[in-house]
GROMACS .gro file of C-alpha atoms in nm:
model
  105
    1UNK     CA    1  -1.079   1.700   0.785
    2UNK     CA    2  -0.924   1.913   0.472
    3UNK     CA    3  -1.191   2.112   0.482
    4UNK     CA    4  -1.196   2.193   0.852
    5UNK     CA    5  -0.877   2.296   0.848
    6UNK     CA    6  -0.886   2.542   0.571
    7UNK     CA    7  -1.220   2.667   0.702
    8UNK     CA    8  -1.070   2.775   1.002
    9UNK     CA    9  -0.780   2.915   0.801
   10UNK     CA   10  -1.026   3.140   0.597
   11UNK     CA   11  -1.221   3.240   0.974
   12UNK     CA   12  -0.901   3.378   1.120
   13UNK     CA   13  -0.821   3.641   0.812
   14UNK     CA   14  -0.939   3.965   0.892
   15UNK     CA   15  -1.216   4.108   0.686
   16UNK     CA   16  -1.014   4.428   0.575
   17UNK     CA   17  -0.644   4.383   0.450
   18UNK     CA   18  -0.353   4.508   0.320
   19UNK     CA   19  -0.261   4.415  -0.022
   20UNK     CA   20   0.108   4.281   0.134
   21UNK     CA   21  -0.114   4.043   0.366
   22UNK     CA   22  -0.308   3.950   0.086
   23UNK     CA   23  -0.031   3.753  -0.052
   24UNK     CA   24   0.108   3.647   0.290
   25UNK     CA   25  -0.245   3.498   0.366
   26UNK     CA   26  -0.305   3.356  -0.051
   27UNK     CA   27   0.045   3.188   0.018
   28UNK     CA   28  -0.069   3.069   0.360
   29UNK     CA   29  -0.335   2.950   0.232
   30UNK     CA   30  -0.152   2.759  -0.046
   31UNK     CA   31   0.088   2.566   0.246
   32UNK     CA   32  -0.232   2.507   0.437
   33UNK     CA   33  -0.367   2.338   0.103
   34UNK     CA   34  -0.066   2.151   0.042
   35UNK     CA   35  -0.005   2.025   0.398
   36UNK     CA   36  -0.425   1.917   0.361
   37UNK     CA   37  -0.303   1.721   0.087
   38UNK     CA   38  -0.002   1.560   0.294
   39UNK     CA   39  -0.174   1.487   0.530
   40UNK     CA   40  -0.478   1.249   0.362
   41UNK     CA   41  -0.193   1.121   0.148
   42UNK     CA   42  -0.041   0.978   0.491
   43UNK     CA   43  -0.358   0.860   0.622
   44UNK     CA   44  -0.455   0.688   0.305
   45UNK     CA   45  -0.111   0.503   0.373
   46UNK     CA   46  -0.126   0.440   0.731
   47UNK     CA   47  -0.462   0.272   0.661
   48UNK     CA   48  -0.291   0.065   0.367
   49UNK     CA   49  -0.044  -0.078   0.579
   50UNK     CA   50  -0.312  -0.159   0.861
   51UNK     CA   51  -0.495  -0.335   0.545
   52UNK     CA   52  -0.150  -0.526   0.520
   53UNK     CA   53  -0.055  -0.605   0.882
   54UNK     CA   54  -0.476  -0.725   0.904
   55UNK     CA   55  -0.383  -1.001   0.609
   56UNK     CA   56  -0.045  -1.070   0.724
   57UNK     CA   57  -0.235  -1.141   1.102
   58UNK     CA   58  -0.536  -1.343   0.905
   59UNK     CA   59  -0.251  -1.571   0.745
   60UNK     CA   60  -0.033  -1.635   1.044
   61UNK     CA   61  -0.337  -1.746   1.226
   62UNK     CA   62  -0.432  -1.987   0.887
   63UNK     CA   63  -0.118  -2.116   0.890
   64UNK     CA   64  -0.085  -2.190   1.273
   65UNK     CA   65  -0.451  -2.378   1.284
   66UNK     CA   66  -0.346  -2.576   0.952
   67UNK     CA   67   0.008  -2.641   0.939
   68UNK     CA   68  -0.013  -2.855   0.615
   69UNK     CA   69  -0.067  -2.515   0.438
   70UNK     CA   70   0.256  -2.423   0.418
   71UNK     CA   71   0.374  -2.744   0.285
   72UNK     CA   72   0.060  -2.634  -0.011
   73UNK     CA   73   0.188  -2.292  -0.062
   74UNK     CA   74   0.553  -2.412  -0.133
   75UNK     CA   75   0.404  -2.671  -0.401
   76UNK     CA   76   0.185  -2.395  -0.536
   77UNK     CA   77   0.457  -2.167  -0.581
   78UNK     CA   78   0.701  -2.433  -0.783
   79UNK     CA   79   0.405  -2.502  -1.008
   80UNK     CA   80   0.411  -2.165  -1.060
   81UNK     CA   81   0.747  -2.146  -1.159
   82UNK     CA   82   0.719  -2.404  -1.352
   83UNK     CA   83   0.450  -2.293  -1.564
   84UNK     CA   84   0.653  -1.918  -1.625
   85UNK     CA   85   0.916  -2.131  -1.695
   86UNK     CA   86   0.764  -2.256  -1.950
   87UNK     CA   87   0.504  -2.017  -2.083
   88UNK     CA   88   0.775  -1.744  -2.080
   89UNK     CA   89   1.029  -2.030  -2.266
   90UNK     CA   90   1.302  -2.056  -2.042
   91UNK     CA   91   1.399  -2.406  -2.043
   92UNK     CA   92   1.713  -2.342  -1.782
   93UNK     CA   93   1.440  -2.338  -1.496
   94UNK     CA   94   1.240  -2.608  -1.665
   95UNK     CA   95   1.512  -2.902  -1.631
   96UNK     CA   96   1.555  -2.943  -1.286
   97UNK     CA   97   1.170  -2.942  -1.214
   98UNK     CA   98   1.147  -3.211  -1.503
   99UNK     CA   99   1.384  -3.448  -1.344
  100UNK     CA  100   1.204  -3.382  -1.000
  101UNK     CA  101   0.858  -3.524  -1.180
  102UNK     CA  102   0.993  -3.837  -1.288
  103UNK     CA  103   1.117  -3.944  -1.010
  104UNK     CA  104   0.741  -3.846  -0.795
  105UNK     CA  105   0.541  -3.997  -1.049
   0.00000   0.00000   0.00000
């Protein structure tokens, strides 16, 4: 699509020029270049998010034909913490998690 565009940028100069269009068209050309670039760079993130929204849609529908996944997820995520907790050595958020154990197993 870049290329298109600049293509038909280069097809409408005129074939004979004054040096003062010269620049005009060189600096025209530049913004062209640099709203090319923009312009994938917005694409590239539109089609990022629809990456996003098409997970976010794959989970909700997961979740809705298994609702004990949640309840996983949520147990997952405190043995998580847990294990930062304690591989990064901060006992404060190891305590109450501790107390919770002994009292499951």
């Amino acid at each position: 699509m870049a290329s298109i565009v600049f293509f038909y940028a280069e097809a409408m100069s005129p074939m004979t020029a004054s040096p003062s269009s010269c620049d005009h068209q060189e600096d025209w050309g530049e913004e062209m270049m640099e709203l090319n670039k923009d312009l994938e760079r917005m694409i590239e993130d539109v089609e990022n998010i629809s990456v996003q929204l098409t997970w976010m849609a794959y989970d909700m529908v997961v979740q809705r034909t298994s609702p004990d996944l949640g309840d996983s997820i949520r147990r997952l995520e405190e043995e998580f913490l847990r294990c930062r907790a304690v591989i990064c050595g901060s006992p404060g958020e190891q305590e109450p998690n501790q107390g919770k154990d002994q009292g499951m197993g």
